[in-house]
Coordinates of C-alpha atoms and ligand atoms in Angstrom, one line a residue:
M3 CA 123.3 111.4 154.9
P4 CA 124.2 114.8 153.4
A5 CA 127.9 115.0 153.3
I6 CA 129.7 118.3 153.8
E7 CA 131.2 119.1 150.4
A8 CA 132.6 122.6 150.9
L9 CA 133.2 125.1 153.7
R10 CA 134.1 128.8 153.4
I11 CA 134.9 131.5 156.0
R12 CA 134.9 135.2 155.5
K13 CA 135.6 138.2 157.7
I14 CA 132.5 140.4 158.1
L15 CA 131.5 143.4 160.2
D16 CA 129.7 143.2 163.4
S17 CA 127.3 145.9 164.8
R18 CA 130.1 147.6 166.6
G19 CA 132.2 147.9 163.5
D20 CA 134.6 145.1 164.6
A21 CA 135.6 142.1 162.6
T22 CA 133.9 138.8 163.1
V23 CA 133.5 135.7 160.9
E24 CA 130.7 133.9 159.0
V25 CA 130.9 130.4 157.8
D26 CA 129.2 128.9 154.7
V27 CA 128.7 125.1 154.6
R28 CA 127.6 123.4 151.4
A29 CA 126.0 119.9 151.2
G30 CA 124.8 119.0 147.7
D31 CA 123.2 122.1 146.3
I32 CA 122.3 123.5 149.7
V33 CA 124.4 126.2 151.3
A34 CA 123.8 127.4 154.9
R35 CA 125.5 130.2 156.8
A36 CA 126.1 131.2 160.4
A37 CA 128.0 134.1 161.9
A38 CA 129.6 134.7 165.3
P39 CA 128.7 137.6 167.6
S40 CA 131.0 139.1 170.2
G41 CA 130.7 140.4 173.7
A42 CA 131.9 143.5 175.5
S43 CA 131.3 142.4 179.1
R44 CA 132.7 138.9 178.7
G45 CA 132.8 136.5 181.6
V46 CA 136.1 135.1 182.6
H47 CA 134.8 131.6 182.3
E48 CA 133.9 131.9 178.6
V49 CA 135.9 130.1 176.0
V50 CA 138.5 132.2 174.2
A51 CA 136.8 134.2 171.4
W52 CA 139.8 134.4 169.0
P53 CA 143.3 132.9 168.9
A54 CA 146.2 135.0 170.2
G55 CA 146.7 136.3 166.6
G56 CA 143.1 137.5 166.4
V57 CA 140.4 137.0 163.8
D58 CA 142.9 136.5 160.9
E59 CA 144.6 133.7 162.7
G60 CA 141.2 132.1 163.4
I61 CA 140.4 132.4 159.7
A62 CA 143.8 130.9 158.7
R63 CA 143.3 127.9 161.0
F64 CA 139.8 127.4 159.6
R65 CA 141.2 127.3 156.1
T66 CA 144.2 125.0 156.8
E67 CA 142.8 122.7 159.4
I68 CA 139.0 122.8 159.9
A69 CA 137.7 123.0 156.3
P70 CA 139.9 120.1 155.0
R71 CA 139.0 118.0 158.0
L72 CA 135.2 118.5 157.8
K73 CA 135.0 117.8 154.1
G74 CA 133.1 114.6 153.5
V75 CA 131.8 114.4 157.1
D76 CA 128.0 113.8 157.5
A77 CA 126.3 117.1 158.2
E78 CA 123.7 115.3 160.4
A79 CA 126.5 114.1 162.7
Q80 CA 126.5 117.2 164.8
E81 CA 128.2 115.7 167.8
H82 CA 130.9 114.2 165.7
V83 CA 131.5 117.5 163.9
D84 CA 131.7 119.3 167.3
R85 CA 134.1 116.7 168.6
I86 CA 136.3 117.3 165.6
L87 CA 136.3 121.0 166.4
H88 CA 137.5 120.2 169.9
D89 CA 140.1 117.7 168.8
L90 CA 141.5 120.1 166.2
D91 CA 141.7 122.8 168.7
G92 CA 143.3 120.7 171.4
T93 CA 142.8 123.2 174.3
P94 CA 140.1 123.2 177.0
D95 CA 138.8 126.6 175.9
F96 CA 139.1 126.9 172.1
A97 CA 142.2 129.1 172.6
R98 CA 143.8 127.8 169.4
I99 CA 141.0 128.0 166.8
G100 CA 138.9 130.5 168.7
G101 CA 135.4 129.9 170.1
N102 CA 133.9 132.3 167.6
V103 CA 135.3 130.3 164.6
A104 CA 134.0 127.1 166.3
V105 CA 130.5 128.4 166.9
A106 CA 130.1 129.8 163.4
T107 CA 131.2 126.4 162.0
S108 CA 129.1 124.3 164.4
L109 CA 125.9 126.3 163.7
A110 CA 126.4 126.5 160.0
V111 CA 126.7 122.7 159.9
A112 CA 123.4 122.4 161.9
K113 CA 121.7 124.8 159.5
V114 CA 122.8 122.9 156.4
A115 CA 121.6 119.6 157.9
A116 CA 118.3 121.2 158.7
A117 CA 118.0 122.6 155.2
A118 CA 118.9 119.3 153.6
A119 CA 116.1 117.7 155.7
R120 CA 113.8 120.5 154.4
K121 CA 113.1 121.7 157.8
P122 CA 113.6 124.9 159.7
L123 CA 116.4 124.7 162.2
F124 CA 114.1 124.8 165.3
A125 CA 112.1 121.8 164.0
H126 CA 115.2 119.9 162.9
L127 CA 116.4 120.3 166.5
G128 CA 113.2 118.9 167.8
G129 CA 111.5 122.0 169.2
G130 CA 108.5 124.2 168.5
R131 CA 105.9 123.8 171.2
T132 CA 106.2 127.2 172.9
F133 CA 107.7 130.5 172.1
P134 CA 110.2 132.4 174.3
F135 CA 109.1 135.8 175.8
P136 CA 111.3 138.5 174.3
L137 CA 113.5 140.3 176.8
G138 CA 114.3 143.7 175.3
N139 CA 117.0 146.1 176.4
V140 CA 115.5 149.6 176.9
I141 CA 117.9 151.7 178.9
G142 CA 121.6 151.0 179.1
G143 CA 125.0 151.8 180.5
G144 CA 128.0 149.8 181.8
R145 CA 130.3 148.6 179.1
H146 CA 127.7 149.1 176.4
A147 CA 127.4 152.9 176.9
I148 CA 130.0 155.2 178.4
G149 CA 128.3 157.9 180.4
G150 CA 125.1 155.8 181.0
T151 CA 124.0 154.1 184.2
D152 CA 126.4 151.8 186.0
I153 CA 123.9 149.0 185.8
Q154 CA 124.3 147.6 182.3
E155 CA 120.8 146.9 181.1
F156 CA 117.3 147.9 182.1
L157 CA 115.0 145.4 180.2
C158 CA 111.4 144.7 179.7
L159 CA 109.8 141.2 179.4
A160 CA 106.6 141.1 177.5
Q161 CA 104.7 138.0 178.6
H162 CA 102.4 137.2 175.7
P163 CA 102.7 133.7 174.3
S164 CA 102.7 135.0 170.8
P165 CA 105.9 136.7 169.5
S166 CA 103.9 138.8 167.0
K167 CA 102.3 140.5 170.1
S168 CA 105.2 140.5 172.5
V169 CA 107.9 141.9 170.4
F170 CA 105.8 144.9 169.5
A171 CA 105.0 145.5 173.1
N172 CA 108.7 145.7 173.9
A173 CA 109.3 148.1 171.1
K174 CA 106.4 150.3 172.5
V175 CA 108.1 150.3 175.9
H176 CA 111.3 151.4 174.2
K177 CA 109.4 154.3 172.6
A178 CA 107.5 155.2 175.7
V179 CA 110.8 155.5 177.7
V180 CA 112.4 157.9 175.2
A181 CA 109.3 160.1 175.2
T182 CA 109.6 160.4 179.0
L183 CA 113.3 161.0 178.9
R184 CA 112.9 163.8 176.4
K185 CA 110.4 165.5 178.7
R186 CA 112.5 165.0 181.8
L187 CA 115.8 166.0 180.2
P188 CA 114.9 168.5 177.6
Q189 CA 118.5 169.9 177.4
D190 CA 120.3 166.6 177.2
P191 CA 121.2 164.7 174.1
I192 CA 119.9 161.1 174.4
G193 CA 121.8 158.4 172.6
K194 CA 121.8 154.7 172.1
G195 CA 124.2 152.1 173.4
D196 CA 125.6 149.0 171.6
E197 CA 122.3 147.1 171.8
G198 CA 120.0 150.0 170.9
A199 CA 119.0 150.8 174.5
W200 CA 118.7 154.5 175.4
V201 CA 121.6 156.2 177.1
A202 CA 120.9 159.2 179.3
K203 CA 122.2 160.9 182.4
L204 CA 120.2 159.0 184.9
S205 CA 120.8 157.4 188.2
N206 CA 120.1 153.7 188.4
E207 CA 117.0 154.1 190.4
D208 CA 115.7 156.9 188.2
A209 CA 116.2 154.7 185.1
L210 CA 114.4 151.9 186.8
A211 CA 111.5 154.1 187.8
V212 CA 111.1 155.4 184.2
L213 CA 111.3 151.8 182.9
A214 CA 108.8 150.4 185.4
D215 CA 106.4 153.2 184.6
A216 CA 106.6 152.6 180.8
C217 CA 106.1 148.9 181.3
R218 CA 103.0 149.5 183.4
G219 CA 101.5 151.9 180.8
V220 CA 102.1 149.7 177.8
S221 CA 101.0 146.7 179.7
R222 CA 97.7 148.3 180.6
E223 CA 97.1 149.3 177.0
A224 CA 98.2 145.9 175.6
G225 CA 96.2 143.8 178.1
F226 CA 99.0 141.4 179.1
P227 CA 101.9 141.6 181.6
I228 CA 105.1 143.5 180.6
L229 CA 107.5 143.4 183.5
P230 CA 110.8 145.3 184.2
A231 CA 114.0 143.3 184.5
L232 CA 117.7 144.1 185.0
D233 CA 121.1 142.8 183.9
L234 CA 123.5 144.3 186.4
A235 CA 126.6 142.7 184.8
A236 CA 127.9 143.2 188.4
S237 CA 131.3 141.6 187.7
E238 CA 132.1 144.7 185.7
F239 CA 132.0 147.0 188.8
Y240 CA 133.1 144.6 191.5
R241 CA 136.4 145.7 192.7
D242 CA 138.4 144.7 195.8
G243 CA 135.5 143.1 197.5
K244 CA 133.0 145.9 196.8
Y245 CA 130.4 146.8 194.3
V246 CA 131.5 150.2 193.2
Y247 CA 128.6 152.4 192.0
R248 CA 129.1 156.0 191.0
E249 CA 127.6 157.3 194.2
R250 CA 128.5 154.6 196.7
S251 CA 130.2 151.2 197.2
L252 CA 128.4 148.2 198.7
T253 CA 129.7 145.1 200.4
P254 CA 128.5 141.8 199.0
D255 CA 125.9 141.4 201.8
R256 CA 124.6 145.0 201.1
Q257 CA 124.5 144.3 197.4
V258 CA 122.2 141.2 198.0
E259 CA 119.9 143.4 200.2
F260 CA 120.0 146.2 197.6
V261 CA 119.0 144.1 194.6
A262 CA 116.4 142.1 196.7
G263 CA 114.9 145.5 197.6
L264 CA 114.8 146.5 193.9
V265 CA 112.9 143.2 193.1
E266 CA 110.4 144.1 195.9
S267 CA 109.9 147.8 195.0
Y268 CA 109.7 147.5 191.3
G269 CA 108.2 144.0 190.8
L270 CA 111.2 142.8 188.8
A271 CA 110.6 139.7 186.8
L272 CA 114.2 138.9 186.2
L273 CA 117.7 139.7 187.6
E274 CA 120.7 138.8 185.5
D275 CA 124.2 138.8 186.9
P276 CA 123.3 140.7 190.1
L277 CA 126.6 139.6 191.8
D278 CA 130.2 138.8 190.9
Q279 CA 130.8 135.8 188.7
E280 CA 132.6 133.9 191.5
D281 CA 130.0 134.4 194.2
F282 CA 128.0 131.2 194.2
A283 CA 127.2 131.6 197.9
G284 CA 125.8 135.1 197.3
Y285 CA 123.7 133.8 194.4
A286 CA 122.3 131.1 196.6
R287 CA 121.3 133.6 199.3
L288 CA 119.7 136.0 196.8
T289 CA 117.8 133.1 195.1
E290 CA 116.5 132.1 198.5
L291 CA 115.3 135.6 199.1
V292 CA 113.7 136.5 195.8
G293 CA 113.6 133.2 193.7
D294 CA 109.9 132.6 194.3
T295 CA 108.9 135.7 192.3
C296 CA 111.9 136.5 190.2
L297 CA 114.2 134.7 187.9
V298 CA 117.8 134.9 189.0
V299 CA 119.8 134.4 185.9
G300 CA 123.5 133.5 185.7
D301 CA 125.3 134.9 182.6
D302 CA 129.0 135.5 183.6
L303 CA 128.4 133.2 186.5
F304 CA 127.7 130.1 184.3
A305 CA 129.2 131.2 180.9
T306 CA 126.9 128.5 179.3
N307 CA 129.4 126.0 180.8
P308 CA 128.0 122.7 182.1
A309 CA 130.5 122.3 184.9
R310 CA 129.8 125.9 186.1
L311 CA 126.1 125.2 185.9
E312 CA 126.4 121.9 187.8
E313 CA 128.3 123.7 190.6
G314 CA 125.5 126.3 190.7
I315 CA 122.7 123.7 190.8
S316 CA 124.4 121.9 193.7
K317 CA 124.7 125.1 195.6
G318 CA 121.2 126.5 194.8
A319 CA 122.8 129.4 193.0
A320 CA 120.3 131.1 190.6
N321 CA 117.2 129.5 189.1
A322 CA 117.9 130.3 185.5
I323 CA 120.8 130.5 183.0
L324 CA 121.6 132.7 180.1
I325 CA 122.6 130.7 177.1
K326 CA 125.1 132.3 174.7
P327 CA 126.4 129.6 172.2
N328 CA 129.7 131.4 171.7
Q329 CA 130.5 131.4 175.4
I330 CA 131.0 127.6 175.1
G331 CA 131.8 127.2 171.3
T332 CA 129.6 124.5 169.8
L333 CA 125.9 123.6 169.4
T334 CA 126.5 120.2 171.2
D335 CA 128.0 121.9 174.3
T336 CA 125.2 124.4 174.3
R337 CA 122.7 121.5 174.2
T338 CA 124.4 119.8 177.1
T339 CA 124.1 122.9 179.2
V340 CA 120.5 123.4 178.2
G341 CA 119.7 119.8 179.0
L342 CA 121.3 120.1 182.5
A343 CA 119.3 123.3 183.2
Q344 CA 116.1 121.7 182.1
K345 CA 116.7 118.6 184.3
A346 CA 117.4 120.8 187.4
G347 CA 114.3 123.0 186.7
Y348 CA 116.4 126.1 185.8
R349 CA 114.8 128.2 183.1
T350 CA 116.9 129.1 180.0
V351 CA 117.2 132.5 178.4
M352 CA 118.7 132.4 174.9
S353 CA 120.8 135.5 174.3
H354 CA 122.5 137.7 171.7
R355 CA 125.8 139.4 172.4
S356 CA 126.3 143.2 172.5
G357 CA 128.2 143.0 169.2
E358 CA 125.9 141.2 166.8
T359 CA 125.4 140.4 163.1
T360 CA 122.1 140.0 161.2
D361 CA 122.4 136.2 161.8
E362 CA 119.0 134.9 163.1
T363 CA 120.0 131.5 164.4
I364 CA 119.4 132.1 168.1
A365 CA 115.7 132.6 167.4
H366 CA 115.6 129.0 166.2
L367 CA 117.7 127.8 169.2
A368 CA 115.3 129.6 171.6
V369 CA 112.3 127.8 170.1
A370 CA 114.2 124.5 169.7
F371 CA 115.2 124.5 173.4
G372 CA 111.8 125.7 174.7
S373 CA 113.6 128.7 176.3
Y374 CA 111.6 130.8 178.7
A375 CA 112.9 134.0 177.1
I376 CA 115.1 135.3 174.4
K377 CA 117.3 138.3 175.1
T378 CA 118.0 140.1 171.8
G379 CA 117.3 143.8 172.2
A380 CA 114.1 145.7 171.4
V381 CA 115.0 147.5 168.2
G382 CA 117.9 147.8 165.7
G383 CA 118.8 145.9 162.6
E384 CA 120.9 143.1 164.1
R385 CA 118.4 142.8 167.0
I386 CA 115.2 142.7 164.8
A387 CA 116.9 140.0 162.6
K388 CA 116.1 137.6 165.5
L389 CA 112.8 139.1 166.6
N390 CA 111.4 139.1 163.1
E391 CA 112.6 135.5 162.6
L392 CA 110.5 134.6 165.7
I393 CA 107.5 136.1 164.1
R394 CA 108.2 134.0 160.9
I395 CA 108.5 130.8 163.0
E396 CA 105.2 131.6 164.7
E397 CA 103.6 131.9 161.3
Y398 CA 105.2 128.7 160.1
L399 CA 103.7 126.9 163.0
G400 CA 100.3 128.4 162.2
G401 CA 100.2 130.8 165.2
Ligands
LIG517 P1 128.2 141.1 176.2 O1 127.3 141.0 177.4 O2 128.6 142.5 176.0 O3 129.4 140.3 176.7 O4 127.6 140.5 175.0 C1 125.9 141.2 177.4 C2 125.4 140.7 178.7 O5 126.0 140.9 179.7 O6 124.4 140.0 178.7
LIG518 ZN1 124.6 139.6 181.0

């Protein structure tokens, strides 16, 4: 029983230049660390990221309430630790201590327990039979890139069971896309969004065509499937009952037809947040239409929340769930949601946030939970922190 002896919190930078926190937990002579990411297109059903007074108030609460209370607690007793976090907070959505303070604490405790048991985190959590396919963001817009497409993310899913093959394939698609964009738009500057995806003056369908073409080319060369995918983050452009695109607006019924048409025309492997976060019925209709060939993934729809997921399962809404630990605040809550998904046959996609740190923990969680995919960008320091950790895990397992 490794007891928690000391806890520390500090304010650090995230990849957008905003403040976030990392937590160190010491048990004996072992110290482990975890940091919280932050979202830009946050769902309304997520826990509250920071208390009303912001990051500093979260840090103050950690120092005066959380650290003293967790001292002496068994680091192995994850559920007990996470219960304490909820009890100290006392709200249904971590509004008082902040979900980001909670998640950094919860994950740091899990990591110190794993290190004390001399195991990597994924193994300590009981996983390691399969690897997730990397889902890499290649072209972007929405909240992550002003002036880009109104669809937030154009992604590629490299389907090789070995991360050391698949993550390089996604990076190749990322390179192939910019080569095409430079040819097509020789006068235009081409930038990168928050997650390292290319930002260019393109219509949604042009972007998808360029992506699908790059996926086909790299796939042919690599000899395994690399398929296009989208995260529409549709709640971000749903206004007064319509999906408002730059060039037109669609009713919910027309939106379902539009995205089902994209799945058909471009062979999309995965669709994330194709509809507004309250439209369970629309999700059910769309899943009925395309669910045989395409993963319909709820991100804002479920917000990693077990009650939201249960509602979705009972209504046949989506067939997969995005898992972002800081949407729900603790490892235990995250595991509950993952367990529910697995029981219902929903696939899980472990995910970064658009604002990230070099913390690599989600690579371990994806392997621990047997996630179908891990969405964590294609390139960029805070993104490759996770991708390279996957490669290390593969090596550790003798892959
Ligand atoms: P985020 O969203 O900006 O809130 O991290 C990314 C996503 O929609 O998956
Ligand atoms: Zn999303």
